[in-house]
PDB file of C-alpha atoms in Angstrom:
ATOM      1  CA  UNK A   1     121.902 104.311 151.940  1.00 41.00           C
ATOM      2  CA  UNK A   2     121.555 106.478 149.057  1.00 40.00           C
ATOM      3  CA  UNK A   3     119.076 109.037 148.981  1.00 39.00           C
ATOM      4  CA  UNK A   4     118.041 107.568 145.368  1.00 40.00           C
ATOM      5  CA  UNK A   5     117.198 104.126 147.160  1.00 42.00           C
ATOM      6  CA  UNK A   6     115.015 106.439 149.549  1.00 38.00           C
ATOM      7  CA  UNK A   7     112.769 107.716 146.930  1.00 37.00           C
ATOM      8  CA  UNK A   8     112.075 105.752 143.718  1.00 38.00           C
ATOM      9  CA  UNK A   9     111.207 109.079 141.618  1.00 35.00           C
ATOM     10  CA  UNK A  10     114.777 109.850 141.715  1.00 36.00           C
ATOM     11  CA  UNK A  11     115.757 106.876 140.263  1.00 40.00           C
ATOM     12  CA  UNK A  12     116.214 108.094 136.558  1.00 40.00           C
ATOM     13  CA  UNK A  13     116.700 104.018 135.523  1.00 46.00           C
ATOM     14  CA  UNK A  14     113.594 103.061 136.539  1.00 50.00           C
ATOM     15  CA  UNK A  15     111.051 101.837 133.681  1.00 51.00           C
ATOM     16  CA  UNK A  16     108.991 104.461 134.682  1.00 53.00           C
ATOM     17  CA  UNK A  17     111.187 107.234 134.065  1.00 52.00           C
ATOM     18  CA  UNK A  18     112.084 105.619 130.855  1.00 53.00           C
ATOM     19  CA  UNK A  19     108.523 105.187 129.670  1.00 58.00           C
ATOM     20  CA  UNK A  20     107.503 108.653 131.081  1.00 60.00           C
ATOM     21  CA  UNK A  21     110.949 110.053 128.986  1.00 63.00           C
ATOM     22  CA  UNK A  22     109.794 107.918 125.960  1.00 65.00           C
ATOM     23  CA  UNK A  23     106.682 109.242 125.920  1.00 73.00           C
ATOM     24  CA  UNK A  24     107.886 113.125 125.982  1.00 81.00           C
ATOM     25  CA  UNK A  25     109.746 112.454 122.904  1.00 86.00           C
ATOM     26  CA  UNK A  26     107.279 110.833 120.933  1.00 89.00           C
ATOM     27  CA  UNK A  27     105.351 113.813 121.779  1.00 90.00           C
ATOM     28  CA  UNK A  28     107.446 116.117 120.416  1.00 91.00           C
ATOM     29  CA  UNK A  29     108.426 113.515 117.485  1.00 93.00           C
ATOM     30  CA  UNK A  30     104.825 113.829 116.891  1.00 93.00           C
ATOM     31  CA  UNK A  31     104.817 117.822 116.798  1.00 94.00           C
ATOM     32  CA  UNK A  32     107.916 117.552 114.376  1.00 93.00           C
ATOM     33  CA  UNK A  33     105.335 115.523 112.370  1.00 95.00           C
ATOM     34  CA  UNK A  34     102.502 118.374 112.059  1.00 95.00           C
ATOM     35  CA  UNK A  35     104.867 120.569 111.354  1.00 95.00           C
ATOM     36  CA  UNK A  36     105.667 118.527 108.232  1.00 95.00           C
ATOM     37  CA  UNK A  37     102.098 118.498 107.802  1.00 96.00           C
ATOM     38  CA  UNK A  38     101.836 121.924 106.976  1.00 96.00           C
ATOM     39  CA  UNK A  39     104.966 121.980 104.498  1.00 96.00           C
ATOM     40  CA  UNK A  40     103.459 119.290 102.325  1.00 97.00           C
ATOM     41  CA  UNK A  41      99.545 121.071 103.263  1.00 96.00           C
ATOM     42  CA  UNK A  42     100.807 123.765 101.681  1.00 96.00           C
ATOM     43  CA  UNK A  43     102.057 122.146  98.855  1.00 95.00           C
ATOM     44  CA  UNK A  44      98.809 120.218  98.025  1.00 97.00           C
ATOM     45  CA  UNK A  45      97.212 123.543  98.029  1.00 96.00           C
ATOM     46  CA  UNK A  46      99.565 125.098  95.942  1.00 94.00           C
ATOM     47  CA  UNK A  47      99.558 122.498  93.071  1.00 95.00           C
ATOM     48  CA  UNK A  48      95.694 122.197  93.169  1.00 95.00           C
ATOM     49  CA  UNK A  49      95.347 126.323  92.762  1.00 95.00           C
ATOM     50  CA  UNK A  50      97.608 126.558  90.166  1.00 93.00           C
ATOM     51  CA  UNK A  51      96.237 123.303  87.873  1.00 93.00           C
ATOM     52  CA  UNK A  52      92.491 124.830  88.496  1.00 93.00           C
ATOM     53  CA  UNK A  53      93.913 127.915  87.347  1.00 92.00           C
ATOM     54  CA  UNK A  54      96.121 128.146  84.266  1.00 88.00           C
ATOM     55  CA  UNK A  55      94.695 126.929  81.044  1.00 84.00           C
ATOM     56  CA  UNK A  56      98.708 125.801  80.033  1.00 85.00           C
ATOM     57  CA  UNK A  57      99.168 123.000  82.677  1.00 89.00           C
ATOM     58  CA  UNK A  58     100.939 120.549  80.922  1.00 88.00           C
ATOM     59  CA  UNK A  59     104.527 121.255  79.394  1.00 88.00           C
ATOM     60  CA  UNK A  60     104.540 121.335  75.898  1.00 84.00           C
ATOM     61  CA  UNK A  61     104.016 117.673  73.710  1.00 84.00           C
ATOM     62  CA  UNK A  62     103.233 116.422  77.084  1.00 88.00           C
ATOM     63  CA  UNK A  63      99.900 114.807  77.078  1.00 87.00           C
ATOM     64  CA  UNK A  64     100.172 113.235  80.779  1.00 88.00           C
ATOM     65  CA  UNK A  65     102.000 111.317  82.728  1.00 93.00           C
ATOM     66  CA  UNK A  66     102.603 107.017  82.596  1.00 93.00           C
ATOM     67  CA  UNK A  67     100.568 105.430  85.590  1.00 95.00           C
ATOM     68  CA  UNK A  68     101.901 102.045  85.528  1.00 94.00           C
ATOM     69  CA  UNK A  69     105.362 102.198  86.859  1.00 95.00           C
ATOM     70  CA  UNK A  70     104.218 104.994  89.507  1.00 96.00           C
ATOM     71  CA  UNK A  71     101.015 102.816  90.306  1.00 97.00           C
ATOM     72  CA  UNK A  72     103.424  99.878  91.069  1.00 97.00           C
ATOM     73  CA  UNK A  73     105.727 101.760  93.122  1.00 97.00           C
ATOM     74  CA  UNK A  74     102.931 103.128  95.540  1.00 98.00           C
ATOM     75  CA  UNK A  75     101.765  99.552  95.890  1.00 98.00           C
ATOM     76  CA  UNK A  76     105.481  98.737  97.079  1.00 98.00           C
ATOM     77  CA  UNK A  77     105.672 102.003  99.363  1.00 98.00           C
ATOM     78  CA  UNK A  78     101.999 101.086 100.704  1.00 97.00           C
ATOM     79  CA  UNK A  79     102.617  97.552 101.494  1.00 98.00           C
ATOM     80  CA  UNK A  80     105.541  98.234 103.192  1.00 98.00           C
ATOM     81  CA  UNK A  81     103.795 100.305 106.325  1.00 98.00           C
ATOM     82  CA  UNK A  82     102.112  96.458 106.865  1.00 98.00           C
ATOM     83  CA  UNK A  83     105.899  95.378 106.665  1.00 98.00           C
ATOM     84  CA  UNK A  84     107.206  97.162 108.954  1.00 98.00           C
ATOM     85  CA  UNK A  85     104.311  96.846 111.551  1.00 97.00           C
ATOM     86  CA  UNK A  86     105.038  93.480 111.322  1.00 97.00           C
ATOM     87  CA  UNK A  87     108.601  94.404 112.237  1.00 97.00           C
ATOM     88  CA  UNK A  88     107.560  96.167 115.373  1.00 96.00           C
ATOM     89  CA  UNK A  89     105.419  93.256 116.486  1.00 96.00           C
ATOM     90  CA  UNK A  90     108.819  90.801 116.574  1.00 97.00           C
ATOM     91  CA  UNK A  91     110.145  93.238 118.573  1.00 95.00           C
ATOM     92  CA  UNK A  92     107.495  93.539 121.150  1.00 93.00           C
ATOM     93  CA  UNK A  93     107.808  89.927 121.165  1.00 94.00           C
ATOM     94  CA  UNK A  94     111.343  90.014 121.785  1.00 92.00           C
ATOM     95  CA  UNK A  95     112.060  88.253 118.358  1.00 95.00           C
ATOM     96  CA  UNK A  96     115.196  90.303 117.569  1.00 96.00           C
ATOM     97  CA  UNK A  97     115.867  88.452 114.122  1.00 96.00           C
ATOM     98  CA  UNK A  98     112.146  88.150 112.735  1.00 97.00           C
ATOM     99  CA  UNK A  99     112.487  92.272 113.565  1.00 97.00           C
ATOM    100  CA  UNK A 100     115.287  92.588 111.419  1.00 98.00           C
ATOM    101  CA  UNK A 101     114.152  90.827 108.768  1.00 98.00           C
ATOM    102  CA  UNK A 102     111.056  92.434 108.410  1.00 98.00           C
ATOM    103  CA  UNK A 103     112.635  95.654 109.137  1.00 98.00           C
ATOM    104  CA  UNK A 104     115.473  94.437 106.457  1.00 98.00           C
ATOM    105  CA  UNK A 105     112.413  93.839 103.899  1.00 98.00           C
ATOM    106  CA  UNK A 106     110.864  97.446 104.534  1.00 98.00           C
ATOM    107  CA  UNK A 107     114.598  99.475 103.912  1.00 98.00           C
ATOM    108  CA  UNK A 108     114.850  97.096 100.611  1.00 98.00           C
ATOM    109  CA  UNK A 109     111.112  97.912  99.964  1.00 98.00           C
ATOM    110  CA  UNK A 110     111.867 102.201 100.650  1.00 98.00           C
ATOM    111  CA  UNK A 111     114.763 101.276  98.191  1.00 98.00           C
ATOM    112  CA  UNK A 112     112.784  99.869  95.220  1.00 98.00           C
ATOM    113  CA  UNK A 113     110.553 102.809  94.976  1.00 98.00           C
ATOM    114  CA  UNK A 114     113.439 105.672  95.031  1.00 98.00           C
ATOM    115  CA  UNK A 115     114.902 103.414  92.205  1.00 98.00           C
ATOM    116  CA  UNK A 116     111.564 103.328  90.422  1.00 97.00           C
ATOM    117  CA  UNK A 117     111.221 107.374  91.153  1.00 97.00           C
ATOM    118  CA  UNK A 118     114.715 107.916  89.699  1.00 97.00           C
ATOM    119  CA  UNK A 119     114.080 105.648  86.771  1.00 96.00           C
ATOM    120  CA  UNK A 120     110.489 107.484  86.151  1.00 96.00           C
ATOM    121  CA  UNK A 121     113.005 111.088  86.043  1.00 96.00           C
ATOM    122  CA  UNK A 122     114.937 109.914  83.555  1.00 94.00           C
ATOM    123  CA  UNK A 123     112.651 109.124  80.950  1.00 93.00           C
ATOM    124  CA  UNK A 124     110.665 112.174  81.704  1.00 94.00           C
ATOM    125  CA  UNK A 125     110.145 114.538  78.221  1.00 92.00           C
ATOM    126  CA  UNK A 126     109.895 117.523  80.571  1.00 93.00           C
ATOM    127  CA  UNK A 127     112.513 119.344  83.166  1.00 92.00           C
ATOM    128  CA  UNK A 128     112.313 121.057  86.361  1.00 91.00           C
ATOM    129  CA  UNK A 129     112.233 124.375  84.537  1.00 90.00           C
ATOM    130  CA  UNK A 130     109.505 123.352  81.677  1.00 90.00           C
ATOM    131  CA  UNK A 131     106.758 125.524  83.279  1.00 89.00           C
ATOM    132  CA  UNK A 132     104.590 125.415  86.466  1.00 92.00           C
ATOM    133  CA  UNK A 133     103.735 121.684  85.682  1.00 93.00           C
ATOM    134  CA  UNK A 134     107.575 120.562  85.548  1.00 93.00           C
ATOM    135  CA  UNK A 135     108.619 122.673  88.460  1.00 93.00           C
ATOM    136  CA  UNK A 136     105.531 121.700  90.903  1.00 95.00           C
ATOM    137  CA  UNK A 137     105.915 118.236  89.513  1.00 96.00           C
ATOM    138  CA  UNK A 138     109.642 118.038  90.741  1.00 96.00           C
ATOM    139  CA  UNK A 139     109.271 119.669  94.014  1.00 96.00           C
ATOM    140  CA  UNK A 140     106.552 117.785  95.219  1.00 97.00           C
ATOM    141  CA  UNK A 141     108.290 114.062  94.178  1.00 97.00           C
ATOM    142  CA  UNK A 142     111.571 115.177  95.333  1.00 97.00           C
ATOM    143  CA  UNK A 143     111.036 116.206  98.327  1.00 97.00           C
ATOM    144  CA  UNK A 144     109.033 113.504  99.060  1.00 97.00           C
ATOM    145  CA  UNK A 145     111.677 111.037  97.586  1.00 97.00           C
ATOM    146  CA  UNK A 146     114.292 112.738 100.249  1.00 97.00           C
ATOM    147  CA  UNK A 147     111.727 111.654 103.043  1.00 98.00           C
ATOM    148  CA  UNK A 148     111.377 108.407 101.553  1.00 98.00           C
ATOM    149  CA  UNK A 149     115.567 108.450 101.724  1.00 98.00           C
ATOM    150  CA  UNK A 150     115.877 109.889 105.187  1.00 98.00           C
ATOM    151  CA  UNK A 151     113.149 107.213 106.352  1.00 98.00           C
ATOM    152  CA  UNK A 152     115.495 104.293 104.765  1.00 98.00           C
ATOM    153  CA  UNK A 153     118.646 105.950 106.378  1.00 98.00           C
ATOM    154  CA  UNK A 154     117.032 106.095 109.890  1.00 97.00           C
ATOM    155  CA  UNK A 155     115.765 102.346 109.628  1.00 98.00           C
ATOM    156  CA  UNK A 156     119.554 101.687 108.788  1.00 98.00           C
ATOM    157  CA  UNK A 157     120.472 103.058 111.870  1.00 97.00           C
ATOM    158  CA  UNK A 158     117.822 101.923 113.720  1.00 97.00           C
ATOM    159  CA  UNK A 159     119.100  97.973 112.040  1.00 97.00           C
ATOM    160  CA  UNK A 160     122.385  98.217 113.049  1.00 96.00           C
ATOM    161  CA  UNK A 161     121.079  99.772 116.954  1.00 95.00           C
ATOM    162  CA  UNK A 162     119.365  96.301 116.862  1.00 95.00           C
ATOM    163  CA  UNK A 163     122.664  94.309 117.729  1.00 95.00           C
ATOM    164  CA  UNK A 164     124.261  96.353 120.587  1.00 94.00           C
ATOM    165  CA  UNK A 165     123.317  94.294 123.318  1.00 92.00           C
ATOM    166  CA  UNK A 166     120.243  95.774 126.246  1.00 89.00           C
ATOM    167  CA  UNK A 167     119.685  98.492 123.091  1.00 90.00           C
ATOM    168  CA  UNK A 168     116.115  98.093 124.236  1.00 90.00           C
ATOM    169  CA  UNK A 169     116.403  98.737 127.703  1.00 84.00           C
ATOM    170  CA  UNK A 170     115.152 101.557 127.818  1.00 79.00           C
ATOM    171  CA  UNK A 171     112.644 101.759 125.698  1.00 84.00           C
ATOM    172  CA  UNK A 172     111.998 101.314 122.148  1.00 90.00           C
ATOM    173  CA  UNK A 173     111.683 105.180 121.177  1.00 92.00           C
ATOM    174  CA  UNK A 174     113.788 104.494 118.173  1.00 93.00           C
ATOM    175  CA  UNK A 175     111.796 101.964 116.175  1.00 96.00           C
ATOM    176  CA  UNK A 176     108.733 103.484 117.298  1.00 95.00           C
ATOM    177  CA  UNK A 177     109.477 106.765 115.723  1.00 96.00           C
ATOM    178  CA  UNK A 178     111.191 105.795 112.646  1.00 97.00           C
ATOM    179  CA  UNK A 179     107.917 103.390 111.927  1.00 97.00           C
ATOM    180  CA  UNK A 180     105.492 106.477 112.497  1.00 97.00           C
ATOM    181  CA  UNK A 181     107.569 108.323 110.524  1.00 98.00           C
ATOM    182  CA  UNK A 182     107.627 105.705 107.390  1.00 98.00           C
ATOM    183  CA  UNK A 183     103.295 105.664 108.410  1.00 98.00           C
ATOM    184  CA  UNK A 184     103.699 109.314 107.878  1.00 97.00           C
ATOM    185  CA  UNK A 185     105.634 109.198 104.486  1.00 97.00           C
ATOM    186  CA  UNK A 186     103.134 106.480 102.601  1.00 97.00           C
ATOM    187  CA  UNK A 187      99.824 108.719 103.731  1.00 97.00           C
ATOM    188  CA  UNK A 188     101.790 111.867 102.457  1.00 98.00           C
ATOM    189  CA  UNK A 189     102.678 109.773  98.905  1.00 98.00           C
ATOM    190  CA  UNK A 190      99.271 108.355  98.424  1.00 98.00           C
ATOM    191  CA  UNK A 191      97.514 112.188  98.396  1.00 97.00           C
ATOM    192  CA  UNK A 192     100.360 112.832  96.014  1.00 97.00           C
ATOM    193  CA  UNK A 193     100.002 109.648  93.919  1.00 97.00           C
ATOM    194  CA  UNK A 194      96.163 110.709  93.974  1.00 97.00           C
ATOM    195  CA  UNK A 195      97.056 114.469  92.916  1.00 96.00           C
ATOM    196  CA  UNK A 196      99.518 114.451  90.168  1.00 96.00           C
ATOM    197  CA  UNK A 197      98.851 110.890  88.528  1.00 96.00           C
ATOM    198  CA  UNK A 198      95.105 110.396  89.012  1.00 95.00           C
ATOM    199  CA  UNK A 199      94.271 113.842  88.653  1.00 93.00           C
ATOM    200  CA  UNK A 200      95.491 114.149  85.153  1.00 86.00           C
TER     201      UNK A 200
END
């Protein structure tokens, strides 16, 4: 007899090693998190300073910014964090193909607004270099944008993980972390949303 059969702790398969592993990396998945925090913290803070501050916010012949096309693609980028909620609850319910199309429906939803964000950059009168506006502006919306892309990508992944077979075995650290992540994104795009289109 092994000694692993002796003494269940050792069994590294168990689901309580799995769920006690699982829950060490969403832990640190969670510290990875803050730490983004504090990028985009600093950021907000950075943007708000300098528009209290210099009297020559706005590029020049810019007046402000359209709200309409950015309003709607917030409401997409919001809406999907119900989406894809609604994706992990299939899952927990073992419903592998109401998952994946819910999941499916978020990616396409992540898609529409970078297509609506790169859309919005083209018809912008102002560049990356026209002043502290234009060069704020871009940083803040593109780095968001390559969250917004590295949240679709990891869904992908997380899609295709969704057909090898007992994928879920061992937990579903995956999904769960990809979805706080895409949580993370939409609270992160709403202060933005609130910053440099409300606050105009």
């Amino acid at each position: 007899m092994s000694t692993a059969n002796l003494d269940p702790t050792l069994n590294t398969h168990s689901p309580h090693a799995a769920e006690h592993e699982e829950d060490h990396r969403m832990f640190g998945f969670i510290i990875f998190l803050l730490s983004e925090s504090v990028i985009f913290l600093s950021f907000f803070v950075g943007y708000t300073v300098y528009k209290t501050n210099l009297t020559d916010w706005l590029p020049a012949g810019v007046e402000g910014l359209e709200v309409r096309e950015p309003l709607i693609n917030t409401i997409v980028l919001v809406s999907s964090s119900f989406v894809i909620y609604f994706a992990e609850r299939f899952l927990h319910k073992e419903n592998l193909w109401g998952f994946r199309a819910f999941w499916l429906l978020t990616m396409a939803m992540g898609s529409f607004f970078l297509y609506g964000q790169a859309v919005e950059w083209m018809g912008l009168p102002f560049g990356f270099t026209d002043g502290v506006f234009g060069g704020t502006f871009y940083l803040l919306t593109g780095f968001h944008g390559l969250h917004v892309m590295t949240g679709v990508l990891l869904q992908g992944i997380m899609l295709g993980r969704s057909f090898l077979p007992n994928n879920y075995a061992g937990g579903e650290f995956g999904v769960a972390a990809t979805s706080l992540f895409w949580h993370f994104v939409d609270v992160i795009w709403i202060i933005l949303f609130i910053l440099i289109y409300v606050w105009q």
